[in-house]
Tab-separated table of C-alpha atoms in Angstrom:
chain	number	residue	atom	x	y	z
A	1	MET	CA	-30.460	-36.414	-32.542
A	2	GLU	CA	-29.193	-35.485	-29.089
A	3	ARG	CA	-31.917	-35.406	-26.480
A	4	ILE	CA	-32.150	-34.769	-22.773
A	5	PRO	CA	-33.779	-37.771	-21.051
A	6	ILE	CA	-36.930	-37.226	-19.019
A	7	LEU	CA	-37.539	-39.736	-16.245
A	8	LYS	CA	-40.856	-40.404	-14.529
A	9	MET	CA	-41.052	-40.947	-10.775
A	10	GLY	CA	-44.644	-41.309	-9.721
A	11	ARG	CA	-46.302	-38.012	-10.488
A	12	VAL	CA	-43.011	-36.223	-10.894
A	13	LEU	CA	-40.892	-35.814	-14.019
A	14	LEU	CA	-37.143	-35.660	-13.534
A	15	VAL	CA	-34.910	-33.799	-15.983
A	16	THR	CA	-31.150	-33.851	-15.462
A	17	ILE	CA	-29.191	-31.404	-17.564
A	18	GLN	CA	-25.637	-32.656	-17.875
A	19	VAL	CA	-24.480	-31.195	-21.159
A	20	ASP	CA	-24.087	-27.654	-22.374
A	21	MET	CA	-27.431	-26.431	-23.577
A	22	HIS	CA	-27.598	-25.029	-27.051
A	23	ASP	CA	-30.675	-23.548	-28.654
A	24	ARG	CA	-31.899	-26.631	-30.501
A	25	LEU	CA	-31.466	-28.872	-27.490
A	26	ALA	CA	-33.406	-26.430	-25.326
A	27	MET	CA	-36.265	-26.248	-27.830
A	28	THR	CA	-36.414	-30.041	-28.038
A	29	LEU	CA	-36.490	-30.239	-24.249
A	30	GLN	CA	-39.405	-27.798	-24.085
A	31	ASP	CA	-41.333	-29.834	-26.675
A	32	ASP	CA	-40.597	-33.165	-25.010
A	33	LEU	CA	-41.334	-31.953	-21.519
A	34	THR	CA	-44.701	-30.358	-22.293
A	35	GLU	CA	-45.628	-33.471	-24.217
A	36	ARG	CA	-44.709	-35.714	-21.297
A	37	ILE	CA	-46.453	-33.577	-18.668
A	38	VAL	CA	-49.704	-34.007	-20.541
A	39	GLN	CA	-49.118	-37.667	-21.422
A	40	ASP	CA	-48.078	-38.771	-17.917
A	41	ARG	CA	-50.449	-36.417	-16.087
A	42	ALA	CA	-47.470	-35.186	-14.061
A	43	HIS	CA	-47.919	-32.661	-11.281
A	44	GLY	CA	-44.310	-31.857	-10.644
A	45	VAL	CA	-41.142	-31.233	-12.636
A	46	LEU	CA	-37.661	-31.436	-11.130
A	47	ILE	CA	-34.887	-29.848	-13.172
A	48	ASP	CA	-31.501	-30.904	-11.857
A	49	ILE	CA	-28.763	-28.490	-12.946
A	50	SER	CA	-26.126	-29.512	-10.428
A	51	SER	CA	-23.665	-30.435	-13.164
A	52	LEU	CA	-24.254	-27.252	-15.134
A	53	GLU	CA	-21.228	-25.007	-14.878
A	54	ILE	CA	-21.815	-22.422	-17.561
A	55	VAL	CA	-24.983	-20.419	-17.817
A	56	ASP	CA	-26.093	-17.513	-19.969
A	57	SER	CA	-29.210	-15.398	-20.281
A	58	PHE	CA	-30.679	-17.821	-22.803
A	59	MET	CA	-30.357	-20.663	-20.336
A	60	GLY	CA	-31.949	-18.589	-17.588
A	61	ARG	CA	-34.833	-17.639	-19.831
A	62	MET	CA	-35.304	-21.244	-20.878
A	63	ILE	CA	-35.646	-22.390	-17.278
A	64	ALA	CA	-38.142	-19.619	-16.606
A	65	ASN	CA	-40.063	-20.573	-19.762
A	66	ILE	CA	-40.225	-24.249	-18.832
A	67	ALA	CA	-41.516	-23.321	-15.390
A	68	GLY	CA	-44.149	-21.083	-16.958
A	69	MET	CA	-45.304	-23.787	-19.402
A	70	ALA	CA	-45.447	-26.397	-16.657
A	71	ARG	CA	-47.511	-24.064	-14.476
A	72	VAL	CA	-50.040	-23.625	-17.272
A	73	LEU	CA	-50.288	-27.420	-17.413
A	74	ASP	CA	-50.806	-27.534	-13.625
A	75	ALA	CA	-47.374	-28.911	-12.773
A	76	GLU	CA	-44.983	-27.315	-10.340
A	77	THR	CA	-41.338	-26.812	-11.281
A	78	VAL	CA	-38.426	-26.981	-8.855
A	79	VAL	CA	-34.896	-26.139	-9.985
A	80	VAL	CA	-32.453	-28.261	-8.026
A	81	GLY	CA	-28.788	-27.937	-7.139
A	82	MET	CA	-27.755	-24.665	-8.720
A	83	ARG	CA	-24.061	-24.000	-8.187
A	84	PRO	CA	-22.934	-20.812	-6.415
A	85	ALA	CA	-21.143	-19.481	-9.492
A	86	VAL	CA	-24.194	-20.088	-11.649
A	87	ALA	CA	-26.461	-18.367	-9.112
A	88	ILE	CA	-24.193	-15.316	-8.977
A	89	THR	CA	-24.051	-15.143	-12.761
A	90	LEU	CA	-27.833	-15.287	-13.104
A	91	VAL	CA	-28.270	-12.540	-10.502
A	92	GLU	CA	-25.690	-10.378	-12.262
A	93	LEU	CA	-27.612	-10.953	-15.494
A	94	GLY	CA	-30.707	-9.691	-13.694
A	95	MET	CA	-32.542	-13.020	-13.870
A	96	THR	CA	-33.820	-13.943	-10.458
A	97	LEU	CA	-36.281	-16.587	-11.748
A	98	SER	CA	-38.882	-15.128	-9.429
A	99	GLY	CA	-41.664	-17.506	-10.413
A	100	VAL	CA	-39.604	-20.655	-10.014
A	101	LYS	CA	-39.131	-22.697	-6.865
A	102	THR	CA	-35.583	-23.670	-6.018
A	103	ALA	CA	-34.024	-26.315	-3.797
A	104	LEU	CA	-30.524	-27.168	-2.747
A	105	ASN	CA	-30.768	-30.921	-3.306
A	106	MET	CA	-33.122	-33.657	-4.459
A	107	ASP	CA	-34.313	-34.480	-0.932
A	108	THR	CA	-35.575	-30.995	-0.201
A	109	ALA	CA	-37.004	-30.628	-3.705
A	110	MET	CA	-38.960	-33.881	-3.346
A	111	ALA	CA	-40.183	-32.828	0.099
A	112	MET	CA	-41.326	-29.476	-1.294
A	113	LEU	CA	-43.287	-31.130	-4.093
A	114	MET	CA	-44.846	-33.678	-1.745
A	115	ALA	CA	-45.925	-30.912	0.632
A	116	SER	CA	-47.575	-28.970	-2.168
A	117	PHE	CA	-49.271	-32.148	-3.511
A	118	ALA	CA	-50.675	-32.721	-0.028
A	119	ASP	CA	-52.017	-29.151	-0.001
A	120	LYS	CA	-53.619	-29.639	-3.381
A	121	GLU	CA	-55.228	-32.920	-2.393
A	122	HIS	CA	-56.564	-31.336	0.752
A	123	PHE	CA	-57.972	-28.470	-1.326
A	124	ASN	CA	-59.567	-30.841	-3.832
A	125	GLY	CA	-61.108	-32.932	-1.075
A	126	GLY	CA	-58.866	-35.910	-1.809
A	127	SER	CA	-60.369	-36.487	-5.249
A	128	GLN	CA	-56.980	-37.019	-6.891
A	129	GLY	CA	-55.047	-40.072	-6.486
B	1	MET	CA	33.378	14.445	-18.052
B	2	ALA	CA	34.356	10.834	-17.451
B	3	GLU	CA	37.721	11.985	-16.175
B	4	GLN	CA	36.155	14.460	-13.771
B	5	GLU	CA	33.725	11.902	-12.507
B	6	SER	CA	36.455	9.500	-11.693
B	7	LYS	CA	38.116	12.187	-9.599
B	8	VAL	CA	35.489	11.643	-6.942
B	9	ALA	CA	35.929	7.930	-7.271
B	10	GLN	CA	39.664	8.244	-6.913
B	11	LEU	CA	39.375	10.374	-3.816
B	12	LEU	CA	36.771	8.077	-2.357
B	13	LYS	CA	38.896	5.027	-2.956
B	14	LYS	CA	41.810	6.700	-1.273
B	15	HIS	CA	39.820	7.802	1.749
B	16	GLU	CA	37.230	5.030	1.836
B	17	GLN	CA	37.792	3.997	5.450
B	18	ASP	CA	37.890	7.567	6.626
B	19	VAL	CA	34.677	8.531	4.805
B	20	LEU	CA	32.955	5.400	6.044
B	21	GLN	CA	33.848	6.133	9.666
B	22	LYS	CA	32.688	9.713	9.423
B	23	TRP	CA	29.539	8.735	7.621
B	24	LEU	CA	28.704	6.134	10.288
B	25	SER	CA	29.275	8.487	13.158
B	26	TYR	CA	27.285	11.159	11.395
B	27	GLN	CA	24.391	8.765	10.774
B	28	MET	CA	24.340	7.597	14.369
B	29	SER	CA	24.538	11.049	15.866
B	30	SER	CA	21.835	12.474	13.635
B	31	MET	CA	18.232	12.956	14.696
B	32	THR	CA	16.989	10.381	12.253
B	33	TRP	CA	19.013	7.487	13.630
B	34	ARG	CA	16.758	4.912	15.265
B	35	ALA	CA	18.815	2.828	17.646
B	36	ASP	CA	15.626	1.102	18.781
B	37	LEU	CA	14.915	-0.328	15.334
B	38	MET	CA	18.273	-1.319	13.946
B	39	LYS	CA	21.577	-2.716	15.163
B	40	GLU	CA	24.812	-0.814	14.657
B	41	SER	CA	26.500	-3.757	12.981
B	42	ASP	CA	23.737	-3.933	10.368
B	43	LEU	CA	24.106	-0.253	9.653
B	44	ARG	CA	27.871	-0.621	9.322
B	45	GLU	CA	27.431	-3.485	6.876
B	46	GLN	CA	24.865	-1.615	4.774
B	47	SER	CA	26.919	1.554	4.729
B	48	ARG	CA	30.072	-0.260	3.675
B	49	GLU	CA	28.274	-2.049	0.887
B	50	PHE	CA	26.598	1.106	-0.364
B	51	LEU	CA	29.811	3.113	-0.297
B	52	GLN	CA	31.513	0.523	-2.451
B	53	LEU	CA	28.657	0.511	-4.918
B	54	PHE	CA	28.660	4.296	-4.915
B	55	ILE	CA	32.328	4.366	-5.825
B	56	GLU	CA	31.609	1.993	-8.673
B	57	VAL	CA	28.717	4.100	-9.875
B	58	SER	CA	30.588	7.380	-9.720
B	59	GLN	CA	33.555	5.796	-11.432
B	60	GLN	CA	31.606	4.720	-14.435
B	61	SER	CA	28.819	7.199	-14.493
B	62	GLY	CA	28.470	10.226	-16.581
B	63	PRO	CA	25.499	11.034	-18.713
B	64	GLY	CA	25.619	7.529	-20.210
B	65	ALA	CA	25.727	5.806	-16.858
B	66	ASP	CA	26.805	2.232	-16.837
B	67	ALA	CA	23.755	0.054	-16.469
B	68	ALA	CA	25.235	-2.792	-14.470
B	69	ALA	CA	26.682	-0.643	-11.689
B	70	TRP	CA	23.459	1.344	-11.473
B	71	LYS	CA	21.426	-1.785	-11.331
B	72	SER	CA	23.306	-3.296	-8.424
B	73	ALA	CA	23.227	0.039	-6.556
B	74	LYS	CA	19.488	0.323	-7.116
B	75	GLU	CA	18.897	-3.256	-6.066
B	76	MET	CA	20.849	-2.681	-2.920
B	77	LEU	CA	18.906	0.489	-2.114
B	78	ALA	CA	15.602	-1.239	-2.812
B	79	GLU	CA	16.586	-3.994	-0.396
B	80	VAL	CA	17.574	-1.429	2.253
B	81	SER	CA	14.290	0.471	1.819
B	82	ARG	CA	12.264	-2.706	2.001
B	83	SER	CA	13.902	-3.862	5.204
B	84	ARG	CA	13.582	-0.401	6.761
B	85	ALA	CA	9.957	-0.105	5.748
B	86	MET	CA	9.328	-3.418	7.531
B	87	GLN	CA	11.287	-2.282	10.588
B	88	GLY	CA	9.123	0.800	10.862
B	89	PHE	CA	11.416	3.592	9.708
B	90	SER	CA	9.758	6.726	8.392
B	91	PRO	CA	10.388	7.781	4.768
B	92	SER	CA	12.730	10.626	5.731
B	93	GLU	CA	14.653	8.375	8.090
B	94	THR	CA	15.107	5.931	5.244
B	95	ALA	CA	16.136	8.606	2.747
B	96	MET	CA	18.636	10.071	5.204
B	97	PHE	CA	20.653	6.882	4.794
B	98	VAL	CA	21.665	8.133	1.361
B	99	PHE	CA	21.591	11.877	1.955
B	100	SER	CA	23.750	11.709	5.054
B	101	LEU	CA	26.637	10.556	2.863
B	102	LYS	CA	26.881	14.089	1.498
B	103	GLN	CA	28.504	15.643	4.503
B	104	PRO	CA	31.542	13.376	4.871
B	105	LEU	CA	31.878	13.236	1.109
B	106	PHE	CA	31.928	17.017	0.673
B	107	ASP	CA	34.305	17.369	3.603
B	108	THR	CA	36.755	15.108	1.815
B	109	LEU	CA	36.313	16.936	-1.468
B	110	ARG	CA	36.885	20.297	0.201
B	111	ARG	CA	40.023	19.035	1.844
B	112	GLU	CA	41.468	17.476	-1.277
B	113	LEU	CA	40.486	19.866	-4.030
B	114	ASN	CA	41.923	23.347	-3.897
B	115	ASP	CA	40.640	24.763	-7.149
B	116	VAL	CA	37.240	26.393	-6.482
B	117	GLU	CA	36.059	25.793	-10.003
B	118	GLU	CA	36.841	22.102	-9.814
B	119	LEU	CA	35.429	21.757	-6.326
B	120	SER	CA	32.074	23.249	-7.206
B	121	ARG	CA	31.855	21.078	-10.299
B	122	GLU	CA	32.583	17.943	-8.325
B	123	VAL	CA	30.155	18.872	-5.580
B	124	TRP	CA	27.470	19.520	-8.120
B	125	SER	CA	27.865	16.225	-9.949
B	126	THR	CA	28.066	14.258	-6.707
B	127	THR	CA	24.978	15.988	-5.363
B	128	THR	CA	23.030	15.155	-8.489
B	129	LEU	CA	24.026	11.537	-8.245
B	130	LEU	CA	23.212	11.223	-4.566
B	131	ASP	CA	19.867	13.000	-4.984
B	132	LYS	CA	18.929	10.567	-7.679
B	133	LEU	CA	19.806	7.619	-5.489
B	134	GLY	CA	18.008	9.169	-2.513
B	135	LEU	CA	14.839	9.711	-4.489
B	136	TYR	CA	15.021	6.163	-5.723
B	137	THR	CA	15.262	5.015	-2.108
B	138	VAL	CA	12.101	6.900	-1.184
B	139	GLU	CA	10.329	5.471	-4.186
B	140	ALA	CA	11.324	1.937	-3.266
B	141	TYR	CA	10.275	2.599	0.323
B	142	GLN	CA	6.850	3.721	-0.810
B	143	GLN	CA	6.441	0.755	-3.093
B	144	SER	CA	7.167	-1.689	-0.338
B	145	ARG	CA	4.752	0.130	1.967
B	146	GLU	CA	2.081	-0.023	-0.691
B	147	SER	CA	2.564	-3.732	-1.139
B	148	VAL	CA	2.135	-4.132	2.622
B	149	ILE	CA	-1.123	-2.158	2.458
B	150	ALA	CA	-2.387	-4.215	-0.470
B	151	ARG	CA	-1.653	-7.432	1.391
B	152	GLN	CA	-3.408	-6.172	4.494
B	153	GLN	CA	-6.457	-5.206	2.475
B	154	GLN	CA	-6.595	-8.697	1.060
B	155	GLU	CA	-6.276	-10.201	4.509
B	156	LEU	CA	-8.968	-7.910	5.859
B	157	LEU	CA	-11.240	-8.976	3.049
B	158	GLU	CA	-10.753	-12.601	3.970
B	159	LEU	CA	-11.046	-12.073	7.695
B	160	SER	CA	-14.140	-9.959	7.699
B	161	THR	CA	-16.599	-12.391	6.177
B	162	PRO	CA	-17.077	-15.436	8.372
B	163	VAL	CA	-20.138	-17.562	7.712
B	164	VAL	CA	-21.219	-19.392	10.862
B	165	GLN	CA	-23.551	-22.314	11.265
B	166	LEU	CA	-26.153	-21.615	13.948
B	167	TRP	CA	-28.139	-24.825	13.791
B	168	ASP	CA	-28.933	-27.666	11.425
B	169	HIS	CA	-29.846	-26.062	8.098
B	170	ILE	CA	-29.354	-22.530	9.455
B	171	VAL	CA	-26.294	-20.418	8.652
B	172	ALA	CA	-25.634	-16.804	9.607
B	173	LEU	CA	-23.460	-14.144	8.036
B	174	PRO	CA	-22.628	-11.298	10.418
B	175	LEU	CA	-21.576	-8.408	8.208
B	176	ILE	CA	-19.173	-5.866	9.669
B	177	GLY	CA	-17.996	-2.730	7.909
B	178	THR	CA	-19.036	-1.004	4.730
B	179	LEU	CA	-20.114	-3.144	1.803
B	180	ASP	CA	-18.571	-2.342	-1.558
B	181	SER	CA	-18.760	-4.306	-4.782
B	182	ALA	CA	-15.572	-6.291	-4.199
B	183	ARG	CA	-16.612	-7.272	-0.690
B	184	THR	CA	-20.130	-8.145	-1.745
B	185	GLN	CA	-18.707	-10.519	-4.310
B	186	VAL	CA	-16.576	-12.267	-1.670
B	187	VAL	CA	-19.437	-12.297	0.835
B	188	MET	CA	-21.833	-13.750	-1.718
B	189	GLU	CA	-19.419	-16.482	-2.736
B	190	ARG	CA	-18.648	-17.414	0.867
B	191	LEU	CA	-22.310	-17.563	1.797
B	192	LEU	CA	-23.305	-19.666	-1.200
B	193	GLU	CA	-20.396	-22.046	-0.701
B	194	LYS	CA	-21.353	-22.489	2.925
B	195	VAL	CA	-24.962	-23.112	1.928
B	196	VAL	CA	-23.829	-25.910	-0.384
B	197	GLN	CA	-21.450	-27.279	2.222
B	198	THR	CA	-23.958	-27.418	5.077
B	199	GLY	CA	-27.103	-27.996	3.064
B	200	ALA	CA	-28.647	-24.997	4.787
B	201	SER	CA	-32.170	-23.967	3.899
B	202	ILE	CA	-32.097	-20.631	5.732
B	203	ALA	CA	-29.391	-17.979	5.702
B	204	ILE	CA	-29.496	-15.045	8.114
B	205	ILE	CA	-27.644	-11.922	6.996
B	206	ASP	CA	-27.013	-9.736	10.050
B	207	ILE	CA	-26.196	-6.115	9.245
B	208	THR	CA	-25.761	-4.835	12.805
B	209	GLY	CA	-22.142	-4.025	12.005
B	210	VAL	CA	-22.826	-2.189	8.760
B	211	PRO	CA	-22.504	1.523	9.563
B	212	THR	CA	-24.543	2.929	6.687
B	213	VAL	CA	-26.931	1.499	4.159
B	214	ASP	CA	-27.308	3.394	0.899
B	215	THR	CA	-28.963	2.297	-2.316
B	216	LEU	CA	-25.786	0.569	-3.464
B	217	VAL	CA	-25.429	-1.470	-0.288
B	218	ALA	CA	-29.127	-2.314	-0.410
B	219	GLN	CA	-28.747	-3.445	-4.003
B	220	HIS	CA	-25.803	-5.636	-3.028
B	221	LEU	CA	-27.839	-7.159	-0.219
B	222	LEU	CA	-30.746	-7.861	-2.534
B	223	LYS	CA	-28.380	-9.508	-5.025
B	224	THR	CA	-27.056	-11.792	-2.326
B	225	VAL	CA	-30.575	-12.672	-1.256
B	226	ALA	CA	-31.581	-13.423	-4.865
B	227	ALA	CA	-28.523	-15.629	-5.431
B	228	ALA	CA	-29.185	-17.585	-2.241
B	229	ARG	CA	-32.797	-18.050	-3.262
B	230	LEU	CA	-31.723	-19.411	-6.649
B	231	MET	CA	-29.811	-22.089	-4.794
B	232	GLY	CA	-32.850	-22.951	-2.713
B	233	ALA	CA	-32.029	-21.136	0.525
B	234	ASP	CA	-34.250	-18.455	2.031
B	235	CYS	CA	-32.605	-15.333	3.390
B	236	ILE	CA	-33.519	-13.283	6.423
B	237	ILE	CA	-31.967	-9.856	6.906
B	238	SER	CA	-31.592	-8.974	10.568
B	239	GLY	CA	-29.975	-6.361	12.743
B	240	ILE	CA	-31.638	-3.398	11.093
B	241	ARG	CA	-31.151	-0.380	13.343
B	242	PRO	CA	-33.878	2.273	13.620
B	243	GLN	CA	-31.942	4.865	11.624
B	244	ILE	CA	-31.244	2.337	8.892
B	245	ALA	CA	-34.919	1.407	8.680
B	246	GLN	CA	-35.682	5.104	8.155
B	247	THR	CA	-32.954	5.448	5.545
B	248	ILE	CA	-34.177	2.399	3.635
B	249	VAL	CA	-37.706	3.758	3.425
B	250	HIS	CA	-36.545	7.281	2.518
B	251	LEU	CA	-34.372	5.888	-0.261
B	252	GLY	CA	-37.335	3.944	-1.595
B	253	VAL	CA	-35.531	0.621	-1.447
B	254	ASN	CA	-37.974	-2.244	-1.840
B	255	LEU	CA	-37.279	-4.918	0.742
B	256	ALA	CA	-40.821	-6.257	0.563
B	257	ASP	CA	-39.793	-9.634	-0.869
B	258	VAL	CA	-37.275	-10.246	1.873
B	259	ILE	CA	-37.967	-11.230	5.461
B	260	THR	CA	-36.482	-8.533	7.684
B	261	LYS	CA	-36.101	-8.645	11.455
B	262	ALA	CA	-34.830	-6.140	13.970
B	263	THR	CA	-32.550	-8.512	15.831
B	264	LEU	CA	-30.638	-11.681	15.136
B	265	ALA	CA	-32.640	-13.407	17.900
B	266	ASP	CA	-35.916	-12.737	16.079
B	267	ALA	CA	-34.456	-13.975	12.832
B	268	PHE	CA	-33.178	-17.115	14.525
B	269	ALA	CA	-36.606	-17.783	16.006
B	270	VAL	CA	-38.179	-17.562	12.545
B	271	ALA	CA	-35.482	-19.798	11.103
B	272	LEU	CA	-36.035	-22.426	13.798
B	273	GLN	CA	-39.756	-22.343	13.185
B	274	ARG	CA	-39.247	-22.737	9.425
B	275	THR	CA	-36.965	-25.723	9.858
B	276	GLY	CA	-39.415	-27.327	12.262
B	277	ALA	CA	-37.290	-26.987	15.377
B	278	ARG	CA	-38.505	-25.535	18.660
B	279	VAL	CA	-36.774	-24.187	21.714
B	280	THR	CA	-38.379	-25.110	25.044
B	281	ARG	CA	-37.398	-24.775	28.660
B	282	VAL	CA	-36.732	-28.112	30.323
B	283	GLY	CA	-36.672	-28.793	34.029
B	284	VAL	CA	-36.374	-25.218	35.174
B	285	LYS	CA	-39.071	-24.139	37.606
B	286	GLU	CA	-39.587	-20.439	37.750
């Protein structure tokens, strides 16, 4: 069965969506990702959608859902590299993904996650590591 | 009918040079002649061509007018109207090109036809024909003017939305003029493309040049801000004039989620701070 690969980089999971998402694929991704967050004790999720050209309300909701699930599992989600056309479409659909962090490219997304990890560590008195 | 119609054509053919001369002198002496916009030789050429086409049309016309002759006459008139619209003639000045043919034409008819009955019939049919052609000229004139307006609108749309880069990772969009849906779409696309191009993390939307902000404009602004945020760029709205601040609050528009600043300078300062840059004075003793 077709699957979207999930890569691990330190405490961050990297998901690159390169194919058109259909319902089954999205459900599988949600299952796999939640599983992996727990298994790998990840604290960050990067979803790269820079090669996604077509988006619909289902796709928007799925991204919001994944972010919500990850937050419950104490991982932060950053959506990376959304194309202008996709952004305009989502706004026109009324989905502003208000709970999700966004970044223009991988560099800034990584920097954002690292900054928030540093905050967390500071808050927890450096107990993580 | 066909026989009567060709009477005009016959007379015209016979007196073509004479009618043409009179027509030309009449056109150039009339109030609507614009010597500043058009050369005499061009006018002579156009008049000669039209007169020939008119003879053809009146020869073959009748209620079941011949399509080919009509078509070439119409094409010619459309070309004349287009060129005159470009040269800056007014609609009546353009239409007079056709209507001014009446006088020399009727003079000839009056001279040549002695029977009152026949004369009035000929005058009537010629008038109808010329009126039709004249109205077509005005129509063509208007169409070409409208196409000019449409092109200018398009150009205005493209000109009025420059996105400028202020600093590393900071772009600004100075908005000028009223925002409608079509413009918002263009503005949004331009801004987002520029964000991708420059890798900007902060976009400043300056609305100093926007005369009024109503709920629709505010909604368009918020859409743009939301789209930029989805791409990972924060937006600052600046240049909010006192009256506009009052209007926004009175309308109940919620700009709470957006950073707003009174001037572009304030917005730029925030943007610099966010990107970790700082402006300091160097080597200047006060």
